[in-house]
CSV table of C-alpha atoms and ligand atoms in Angstrom, one decimal:
chain,number,residue,atom,x,y,z
A,174,UNK,CA,23.7,13.4,-4.5
A,175,UNK,CA,23.3,13.9,-0.8
A,176,UNK,CA,20.0,15.8,-0.3
A,177,UNK,CA,17.2,14.4,-2.4
A,178,UNK,CA,14.5,16.8,-3.5
A,179,UNK,CA,11.1,15.2,-3.8
A,180,UNK,CA,8.0,16.5,-5.7
A,181,UNK,CA,4.7,15.2,-4.3
A,182,UNK,CA,1.6,14.8,-6.6
A,183,UNK,CA,-1.5,14.5,-4.4
A,184,UNK,CA,-1.1,15.9,-0.9
A,185,UNK,CA,-4.1,14.5,1.0
A,186,UNK,CA,-4.0,12.0,3.8
A,187,UNK,CA,-1.4,9.7,2.3
A,188,UNK,CA,0.6,12.6,0.8
A,189,UNK,CA,0.9,14.1,4.2
A,190,UNK,CA,2.1,10.8,5.6
A,191,UNK,CA,4.8,10.9,3.0
A,192,UNK,CA,5.7,14.5,4.0
A,193,UNK,CA,5.9,13.5,7.8
A,194,UNK,CA,8.1,10.5,7.0
A,195,UNK,CA,10.4,12.3,4.7
A,196,UNK,CA,10.9,14.9,7.5
A,197,UNK,CA,12.3,12.1,9.6
A,198,UNK,CA,14.5,10.7,6.8
A,199,UNK,CA,18.2,11.8,6.5
A,200,UNK,CA,18.9,13.4,3.2
A,201,UNK,CA,15.3,14.1,2.1
A,202,UNK,CA,13.5,17.3,1.4
A,203,UNK,CA,10.0,17.9,0.0
A,204,UNK,CA,10.8,20.6,-2.5
A,205,UNK,CA,7.4,20.8,-4.2
A,206,UNK,CA,3.8,19.5,-4.0
A,207,UNK,CA,0.8,19.7,-6.2
A,208,UNK,CA,-2.9,19.4,-5.2
A,209,UNK,CA,-6.0,20.9,-6.8
A,210,UNK,CA,-7.8,21.0,-3.5
A,211,UNK,CA,-7.0,24.3,-1.7
A,212,UNK,CA,-7.4,23.0,1.8
A,213,UNK,CA,-5.1,20.0,1.3
A,214,UNK,CA,-2.6,22.1,-0.6
A,215,UNK,CA,-2.3,24.6,2.2
A,216,UNK,CA,-2.2,22.0,4.9
A,217,UNK,CA,0.5,20.1,3.1
A,218,UNK,CA,2.5,23.3,2.3
A,219,UNK,CA,2.5,24.1,6.0
A,220,UNK,CA,3.7,20.7,6.8
A,221,UNK,CA,6.4,20.7,4.2
A,222,UNK,CA,7.8,24.1,5.2
A,223,UNK,CA,8.3,27.4,3.6
A,224,UNK,CA,10.9,26.2,1.1
A,225,UNK,CA,8.4,23.9,-0.6
A,226,UNK,CA,6.8,25.2,-3.8
A,227,UNK,CA,3.0,24.5,-4.0
A,228,UNK,CA,1.1,24.0,-7.3
A,229,UNK,CA,-2.6,23.5,-8.0
A,230,UNK,CA,-1.9,21.5,-11.2
A,231,UNK,CA,0.8,18.7,-11.2
A,232,UNK,CA,1.7,19.6,-14.8
A,233,UNK,CA,2.9,23.0,-13.6
A,234,UNK,CA,5.1,21.2,-11.0
A,235,UNK,CA,6.5,19.0,-13.8
A,236,UNK,CA,7.2,22.0,-16.0
A,237,UNK,CA,8.9,23.8,-13.2
A,238,UNK,CA,11.0,20.7,-12.3
A,239,UNK,CA,12.1,20.3,-15.9
A,240,UNK,CA,12.9,24.0,-16.5
A,241,UNK,CA,14.8,24.5,-13.2
A,242,UNK,CA,16.2,21.0,-12.7
A,243,UNK,CA,14.7,21.3,-9.2
A,244,UNK,CA,13.6,17.8,-8.3
A,245,UNK,CA,15.3,14.4,-8.0
A,246,UNK,CA,12.2,12.2,-7.5
A,247,UNK,CA,8.5,12.2,-7.7
A,248,UNK,CA,5.8,10.6,-5.4
A,249,UNK,CA,2.3,10.1,-6.7
A,250,UNK,CA,-0.4,10.0,-3.9
A,251,UNK,CA,-3.4,11.2,-5.8
A,252,UNK,CA,-6.6,9.1,-5.9
A,253,UNK,CA,-6.4,5.7,-7.6
A,254,UNK,CA,-8.4,6.6,-10.7
A,255,UNK,CA,-6.0,9.5,-11.5
A,256,UNK,CA,-2.8,7.3,-11.4
A,257,UNK,CA,-3.0,6.2,-15.0
A,258,UNK,CA,-3.3,9.8,-16.3
A,259,UNK,CA,-0.7,11.3,-14.0
A,260,UNK,CA,1.7,8.5,-14.8
A,261,UNK,CA,1.2,9.3,-18.5
A,262,UNK,CA,2.9,12.6,-17.9
A,263,UNK,CA,5.3,11.5,-15.1
A,264,UNK,CA,6.8,8.7,-17.1
A,265,UNK,CA,7.9,11.2,-19.7
A,266,UNK,CA,10.3,12.7,-17.1
A,267,UNK,CA,13.7,11.3,-16.3
A,268,UNK,CA,12.9,11.2,-12.6
A,269,UNK,CA,12.6,8.1,-10.3
A,270,UNK,CA,9.0,7.6,-9.3
A,271,UNK,CA,7.3,6.2,-6.2
A,272,UNK,CA,3.6,5.6,-7.1
A,273,UNK,CA,1.1,4.8,-4.4
A,274,UNK,CA,-0.9,1.6,-4.6
A,275,UNK,CA,-2.8,0.5,-6.5
A,276,UNK,CA,-0.6,1.2,-9.5
A,277,UNK,CA,-3.9,1.8,-11.5
A,278,UNK,CA,-7.5,0.8,-11.1
A,279,UNK,CA,-7.4,-1.8,-13.9
A,280,UNK,CA,-4.8,-4.4,-15.0
A,281,UNK,CA,-5.2,-3.1,-18.6
A,282,UNK,CA,-4.0,0.4,-17.5
A,283,UNK,CA,-1.2,-1.3,-15.4
A,284,UNK,CA,0.0,-3.1,-18.6
A,285,UNK,CA,0.3,0.2,-20.4
A,286,UNK,CA,2.3,1.6,-17.6
A,287,UNK,CA,4.5,-1.5,-17.6
A,288,UNK,CA,5.2,-1.0,-21.4
A,289,UNK,CA,6.1,2.6,-21.0
A,290,UNK,CA,8.3,2.1,-17.9
A,291,UNK,CA,10.3,-0.6,-19.6
A,292,UNK,CA,11.8,2.0,-21.9
A,293,UNK,CA,12.8,4.3,-19.0
A,294,UNK,CA,16.2,4.6,-17.3
A,295,UNK,CA,14.8,5.8,-14.0
A,296,UNK,CA,13.0,3.4,-11.7
A,297,UNK,CA,9.3,3.2,-11.0
A,298,UNK,CA,8.6,1.8,-7.5
A,299,UNK,CA,5.0,0.8,-6.5
A,300,UNK,CA,4.3,1.8,-2.9
A,301,UNK,CA,3.5,-1.5,-1.2
A,302,UNK,CA,4.1,-0.3,2.4
A,303,UNK,CA,2.9,-3.4,4.0
A,304,UNK,CA,6.1,-5.2,3.0
A,305,UNK,CA,8.0,-2.8,5.3
A,306,UNK,CA,5.8,-3.2,8.4
A,307,UNK,CA,8.6,-4.4,10.8
A,308,UNK,CA,6.8,-7.6,12.0
A,309,UNK,CA,5.9,-8.5,8.4
A,310,UNK,CA,9.5,-8.0,7.4
A,311,UNK,CA,10.4,-10.4,10.3
A,312,UNK,CA,8.2,-13.1,8.8
A,313,UNK,CA,10.0,-12.7,5.5
A,314,UNK,CA,13.4,-12.7,7.2
A,315,UNK,CA,12.5,-15.9,9.1
A,316,UNK,CA,11.3,-17.6,5.9
A,317,UNK,CA,14.4,-16.6,4.0
A,318,UNK,CA,16.6,-18.0,6.8
A,319,UNK,CA,14.8,-21.3,6.5
A,320,UNK,CA,13.3,-21.1,10.0
A,321,UNK,CA,9.9,-22.4,9.1
A,322,UNK,CA,11.1,-25.0,6.6
A,323,UNK,CA,9.2,-25.3,3.3
A,324,UNK,CA,6.3,-22.8,3.5
A,325,UNK,CA,2.9,-24.3,2.4
A,326,UNK,CA,0.1,-22.1,3.8
A,327,UNK,CA,-0.3,-18.4,4.3
A,328,UNK,CA,-3.2,-16.7,6.0
A,329,UNK,CA,-3.9,-13.0,6.2
A,330,UNK,CA,-6.8,-11.5,8.3
A,331,UNK,CA,-7.5,-7.8,8.2
A,332,UNK,CA,-10.2,-6.7,10.7
A,333,UNK,CA,-10.3,-2.9,10.5
A,334,UNK,CA,-12.2,0.3,10.5
A,335,UNK,CA,-14.4,1.4,7.5
A,336,UNK,CA,-13.0,3.4,4.7
A,337,UNK,CA,-12.3,7.0,5.8
A,338,UNK,CA,-13.8,10.1,4.2
A,339,UNK,CA,-11.7,11.3,1.3
A,340,UNK,CA,-11.4,14.5,-0.8
A,341,UNK,CA,-14.3,14.3,-3.3
A,342,UNK,CA,-15.4,10.9,-1.8
A,343,UNK,CA,-13.5,9.0,-4.5
A,344,UNK,CA,-13.2,5.9,-2.3
A,345,UNK,CA,-16.9,5.3,-2.2
A,346,UNK,CA,-17.2,3.9,-5.7
A,347,UNK,CA,-15.5,1.0,-7.5
A,348,UNK,CA,-15.0,3.0,-10.7
A,349,UNK,CA,-12.6,5.3,-8.8
A,350,UNK,CA,-11.0,2.8,-6.5
A,351,UNK,CA,-10.8,-0.3,-8.7
A,352,UNK,CA,-13.0,-2.1,-6.1
A,353,UNK,CA,-12.1,-2.8,-2.4
A,354,UNK,CA,-10.1,-5.9,-3.3
A,355,UNK,CA,-7.9,-3.8,-5.7
A,356,UNK,CA,-7.8,-0.6,-3.6
A,357,UNK,CA,-7.2,-2.1,-0.2
A,358,UNK,CA,-6.2,-5.7,-0.7
A,359,UNK,CA,-3.6,-5.2,-3.4
A,360,UNK,CA,-1.3,-4.9,-0.4
A,361,UNK,CA,-2.2,-8.4,0.7
A,362,UNK,CA,-2.0,-10.0,-2.7
A,363,UNK,CA,1.4,-8.4,-3.1
A,364,UNK,CA,2.5,-10.0,0.3
A,365,UNK,CA,1.1,-13.4,-0.9
A,366,UNK,CA,3.2,-13.3,-4.0
A,367,UNK,CA,6.2,-12.1,-2.1
A,368,UNK,CA,5.9,-14.9,0.5
A,369,UNK,CA,5.0,-17.6,-2.0
A,370,UNK,CA,7.8,-16.6,-4.3
A,371,UNK,CA,5.5,-17.6,-7.2
A,372,UNK,CA,2.6,-16.3,-9.3
A,373,UNK,CA,-1.0,-17.3,-8.6
A,374,UNK,CA,-2.9,-19.8,-10.8
A,375,UNK,CA,-6.4,-19.2,-9.5
A,376,UNK,CA,-8.5,-17.1,-7.2
A,377,UNK,CA,-11.9,-17.8,-5.6
A,378,UNK,CA,-13.7,-15.2,-3.5
A,379,UNK,CA,-17.0,-14.5,-1.7
A,380,UNK,CA,-17.9,-11.1,-0.2
A,381,UNK,CA,-20.4,-8.3,0.0
A,382,UNK,CA,-21.4,-4.9,1.3
A,383,UNK,CA,-23.1,-5.8,4.6
A,384,UNK,CA,-22.8,-2.8,7.0
A,385,UNK,CA,-20.8,0.2,5.8
A,386,UNK,CA,-21.9,3.2,3.8
A,387,UNK,CA,-25.4,1.8,3.1
A,388,UNK,CA,-27.1,5.0,4.3
A,389,UNK,CA,-24.8,7.3,2.3
A,390,UNK,CA,-25.7,9.0,-0.9
A,391,UNK,CA,-23.5,11.0,-3.3
A,392,UNK,CA,-25.6,12.9,-5.9
A,393,UNK,CA,-28.3,10.3,-5.4
A,394,UNK,CA,-25.9,7.3,-5.7
A,395,UNK,CA,-25.2,4.8,-3.0
A,396,UNK,CA,-21.6,3.6,-2.5
A,397,UNK,CA,-21.0,0.2,-4.2
A,398,UNK,CA,-17.8,-0.9,-2.4
A,399,UNK,CA,-17.4,-4.2,-0.6
A,400,UNK,CA,-16.9,-4.2,3.1
A,401,UNK,CA,-16.1,-7.9,3.7
A,402,UNK,CA,-14.6,-10.7,1.7
A,403,UNK,CA,-12.9,-14.1,1.9
A,404,UNK,CA,-10.5,-14.9,-0.8
A,405,UNK,CA,-8.6,-18.1,-1.6
A,406,UNK,CA,-5.5,-18.1,-3.8
A,407,UNK,CA,-3.6,-21.1,-5.2
A,408,UNK,CA,0.0,-20.5,-6.4
A,409,UNK,CA,1.9,-22.3,-9.2
A,410,UNK,CA,4.4,-23.8,-6.7
A,411,UNK,CA,1.7,-25.4,-4.6
A,412,UNK,CA,1.5,-22.8,-1.9
A,413,UNK,CA,-2.1,-21.9,-0.8
A,414,UNK,CA,-3.2,-18.6,0.7
A,415,UNK,CA,-6.3,-17.0,2.1
A,416,UNK,CA,-7.4,-13.5,2.9
A,417,UNK,CA,-10.2,-12.5,5.3
A,418,UNK,CA,-11.2,-8.9,5.1
A,419,UNK,CA,-13.7,-7.2,7.4
A,420,UNK,CA,-14.1,-3.5,7.4
A,421,UNK,CA,-16.5,-3.2,10.3
A,422,UNK,CA,-14.3,-4.8,12.9
A,423,UNK,CA,-12.6,-1.8,14.4
A,424,UNK,CA,-13.3,-3.0,17.9
A,425,UNK,CA,-10.6,-5.7,17.5
A,426,UNK,CA,-7.2,-4.9,19.2
A,427,UNK,CA,-5.1,-6.1,16.3
A,428,UNK,CA,-5.9,-5.0,12.8
A,429,UNK,CA,-3.7,-7.5,10.8
A,430,UNK,CA,-3.0,-11.1,11.7
A,431,UNK,CA,-0.6,-12.7,9.2
A,432,UNK,CA,0.7,-16.2,9.5
A,433,UNK,CA,2.9,-18.5,7.3
A,434,UNK,CA,3.1,-22.2,8.1
A,435,UNK,CA,5.9,-24.4,6.8
A,436,UNK,CA,6.7,-28.0,7.4
A,437,UNK,CA,9.0,-27.0,10.3
A,438,UNK,CA,7.2,-24.1,12.0
A,439,UNK,CA,4.5,-21.5,12.0
A,440,UNK,CA,5.3,-17.8,12.2
A,441,UNK,CA,2.6,-15.2,13.0
A,442,UNK,CA,2.5,-11.4,13.2
A,443,UNK,CA,-0.2,-9.4,14.8
A,444,UNK,CA,-0.2,-5.7,14.0
A,445,UNK,CA,-2.4,-3.0,15.7
A,446,UNK,CA,-4.2,-0.4,13.6
A,447,UNK,CA,-3.6,3.4,13.7
A,448,UNK,CA,-3.2,4.8,17.2
A,449,UNK,CA,-5.4,7.7,16.4
A,450,UNK,CA,-8.4,5.4,16.1
A,451,UNK,CA,-7.8,3.6,19.4
A,452,UNK,CA,-8.9,4.8,22.9
A,453,UNK,CA,-6.1,7.0,24.4
A,454,UNK,CA,-4.4,7.4,21.1
A,455,UNK,CA,-1.2,5.7,22.3
A,456,UNK,CA,1.0,3.8,19.9
A,457,UNK,CA,0.8,0.0,20.5
A,458,UNK,CA,3.3,-2.8,19.9
A,459,UNK,CA,2.9,-5.5,17.3
A,460,UNK,CA,3.5,-9.2,18.3
A,461,UNK,CA,5.4,-11.8,16.4
A,462,UNK,CA,5.2,-15.5,17.5
A,463,UNK,CA,7.4,-18.3,16.2
A,464,UNK,CA,6.0,-21.7,16.9
A,465,UNK,CA,8.3,-24.6,15.9
A,466,UNK,CA,7.0,-28.1,15.8
A,467,UNK,CA,10.0,-29.7,17.4
A,468,UNK,CA,10.7,-28.9,20.1
A,469,UNK,CA,7.3,-27.4,20.8
A,470,UNK,CA,7.1,-24.1,22.6
A,471,UNK,CA,6.0,-20.8,21.0
A,472,UNK,CA,8.5,-18.0,21.2
A,473,UNK,CA,7.6,-14.3,21.3
A,474,UNK,CA,9.9,-12.2,19.1
A,475,UNK,CA,9.5,-8.5,20.1
A,476,UNK,CA,9.8,-6.1,17.2
A,477,UNK,CA,10.5,-2.6,18.5
A,478,UNK,CA,9.7,0.4,16.3
A,479,UNK,CA,10.7,4.0,17.2
A,480,UNK,CA,7.7,5.9,18.5
A,481,UNK,CA,8.5,8.9,16.2
A,482,UNK,CA,8.4,6.6,13.2
A,483,UNK,CA,5.1,5.0,14.4
A,484,UNK,CA,3.6,8.5,15.0
A,485,UNK,CA,4.5,9.7,11.4
A,486,UNK,CA,1.7,7.6,9.9
A,487,UNK,CA,-1.0,5.0,10.0
A,488,UNK,CA,1.0,2.1,8.8
A,489,UNK,CA,3.1,0.9,11.8
A,490,UNK,CA,6.3,2.6,10.5
A,491,UNK,CA,6.3,1.1,7.1
A,492,UNK,CA,6.1,4.3,5.1
A,493,UNK,CA,9.4,5.4,6.7
A,494,UNK,CA,11.2,2.1,6.1
A,495,UNK,CA,10.0,2.1,2.5
A,496,UNK,CA,11.3,5.6,2.0
A,497,UNK,CA,14.8,4.6,3.3
A,498,UNK,CA,15.0,1.9,0.6
A,499,UNK,CA,13.6,4.2,-2.1
A,500,UNK,CA,16.1,7.0,-1.1
A,501,UNK,CA,19.0,4.5,-1.2
A,502,UNK,CA,18.0,3.3,-4.7
A,503,UNK,CA,17.9,7.0,-5.9
A,504,UNK,CA,21.3,7.6,-4.4
A,505,UNK,CA,22.8,4.5,-5.9
A,506,UNK,CA,21.7,5.8,-9.4
A,507,UNK,CA,21.1,2.2,-10.6
A,508,UNK,CA,19.4,-1.0,-9.5
A,509,UNK,CA,15.9,-2.4,-9.3
A,510,UNK,CA,13.1,-1.2,-7.1
A,511,UNK,CA,12.1,-3.6,-4.4
A,512,UNK,CA,8.5,-3.4,-5.7
A,513,UNK,CA,8.4,-3.4,-9.5
A,514,UNK,CA,5.7,-2.4,-11.9
A,515,UNK,CA,5.2,-6.1,-12.5
A,516,UNK,CA,4.5,-6.6,-8.8
A,517,UNK,CA,2.1,-3.7,-8.9
A,518,UNK,CA,0.4,-5.2,-12.0
A,519,UNK,CA,0.0,-8.7,-10.4
A,520,UNK,CA,-1.5,-7.2,-7.2
A,521,UNK,CA,-4.1,-5.4,-9.2
A,522,UNK,CA,-4.7,-8.5,-11.4
A,523,UNK,CA,-5.3,-10.6,-8.3
A,524,UNK,CA,-7.7,-8.0,-6.8
A,525,UNK,CA,-9.6,-7.7,-10.0
A,526,UNK,CA,-9.9,-11.5,-10.2
A,527,UNK,CA,-11.2,-11.6,-6.7
A,528,UNK,CA,-13.8,-8.9,-7.4
A,529,UNK,CA,-14.8,-10.9,-10.6
A,530,UNK,CA,-15.0,-14.1,-8.7
A,531,UNK,CA,-17.5,-12.5,-6.2
A,532,UNK,CA,-19.6,-11.2,-9.1
A,533,UNK,CA,-19.7,-14.5,-11.0
A,534,UNK,CA,-19.4,-17.1,-8.3
A,535,UNK,CA,-16.7,-18.7,-10.3
A,536,UNK,CA,-13.0,-19.4,-9.6
A,537,UNK,CA,-10.8,-17.2,-11.9
A,538,UNK,CA,-7.8,-18.8,-13.5
A,539,UNK,CA,-4.7,-16.8,-14.7
B,772,NAD,N1,0.0,2.6,0.9
B,772,NAD,C1,-0.9,2.7,1.7
B,772,NAD,O1,-1.0,2.1,2.7
B,772,NAD,C2,-2.0,3.8,1.4
B,772,NAD,C3,-2.8,4.3,2.4
B,772,NAD,C4,-3.7,5.3,2.1
B,772,NAD,C5,-3.8,5.7,0.8
B,772,NAD,N2,-3.0,5.2,-0.2
B,772,NAD,C6,-3.1,5.6,-1.6
B,772,NAD,O2,-2.7,7.0,-1.7
B,772,NAD,C7,-3.5,7.6,-2.7
B,772,NAD,C8,-4.2,8.9,-2.0
B,772,NAD,O3,-5.0,8.4,-1.0
B,772,NAD,P1,-5.4,9.4,0.2
B,772,NAD,O4,-5.9,8.5,1.2
B,772,NAD,O5,-4.3,10.3,0.5
B,772,NAD,O6,-6.7,10.2,-0.5
B,772,NAD,P2,-7.1,11.7,-0.2
B,772,NAD,O7,-8.4,11.9,-0.9
B,772,NAD,O8,-6.9,12.0,1.3
B,772,NAD,O9,-6.0,12.6,-1.0
B,772,NAD,C9,-5.8,12.6,-2.4
B,772,NAD,C10,-5.4,14.0,-2.7
B,772,NAD,O10,-5.1,14.0,-4.1
B,772,NAD,C11,-5.6,15.2,-4.7
B,772,NAD,N3,-5.8,15.1,-6.1
B,772,NAD,C12,-6.9,14.7,-6.8
B,772,NAD,N4,-6.7,14.7,-8.1
B,772,NAD,C13,-5.4,15.1,-8.2
B,772,NAD,C14,-4.5,15.3,-9.4
B,772,NAD,N5,-4.9,15.1,-10.6
B,772,NAD,N6,-3.2,15.7,-9.1
B,772,NAD,C15,-2.8,15.9,-7.9
B,772,NAD,N7,-3.6,15.7,-6.8
B,772,NAD,C16,-4.8,15.3,-7.0
B,772,NAD,C17,-6.9,15.5,-3.9
B,772,NAD,O11,-7.3,16.8,-3.9
B,772,NAD,C18,-6.5,15.0,-2.5
B,772,NAD,O12,-6.0,16.1,-1.7
B,772,NAD,C19,-4.5,6.6,-3.2
B,772,NAD,O13,-3.9,6.0,-4.3
B,772,NAD,C20,-4.6,5.6,-2.1
B,772,NAD,O14,-4.9,4.3,-2.5
B,772,NAD,C21,-2.1,4.3,0.1
């Protein structure tokens, strides 16, 4: 299989990021897309090109794919609360699937997906793009090469812009997103598990809605999503991690600051947010600093990313690099996804626990 034909379900902001990245990827074509929103469907069809079929209902896309054997893989980028229902139909196909995070809005739904995917031949890959942000990948490489010694502490700080406007305003309410710590922070909980190489044992969090969306109203209802939180996570191997999220800090130069400290060294990555929100709109470089304890002397490790790849999305090139790996898995015809349904389930479970900890004031044990 040289050219892989993708079908996209949900063609809004993230769906269009997938289209732009697949356009850069060798051996990839968006052959079809489905979106009930006319404006998004038309925008995405223009972006994907004349050869792409456009459907209003994803079930018509699936019927077409099955009748004509016209697709090799599916991507789900519809709103979070639709993932469980869409997956119900998609898992019945024989096609490899890339499903956007969070896998579902509740861990109970994720468990159902896990049970159904276990019986499938084709892979289900949960889209955890942050693993593929090049400076984040450099942290993992350095850890695996033993450069920081035995890792003990992991800190993730995200200081970013407020939630954007979405089609139908689905991201304003916990019942559609799963809650900010599921919707947004499942990425960071996934990174914590990846870096720790272990599962968590307990989570404690504080947080609130301090600034954002307080004066908004949707059919008389005010958004209930958190805009700030601090989360502490303990892992079964003794590693400890913390997350600091602030969604009204878009004046900060760097959006993510991620560090891991081992008994031999600290490594830290600083990643800028999307260029389109920064004055001038120019792409900016990330920074990685390696700080050994002996001999002392922090070292900068430049991580270059092609500008075209940076420009294809809001996630510092990660969507492209994730697609390279997903395409290679499809071509191989066998093997495990980098990010499994179990990984997707754990990231939702941790986000859910953090939300519950904020509500109850208690630490949540797994
Ligand atoms: N991995 C990341 O970094 C990242 C970043 C942004 C968004 N996302 C995820 O991508 C998904 C989409 O988010 P978005 O920002 O593009 O939202 P969006 O609102 O911009 O786009 C969602 C699109 O899905 C369409 N849609 C709604 N119901 C549908 C259905 N049943 N079938 C097909 N399409 C349907 C909507 O009309 C809309 O065009 C969400 O799960 C979100 O969490 C991931």
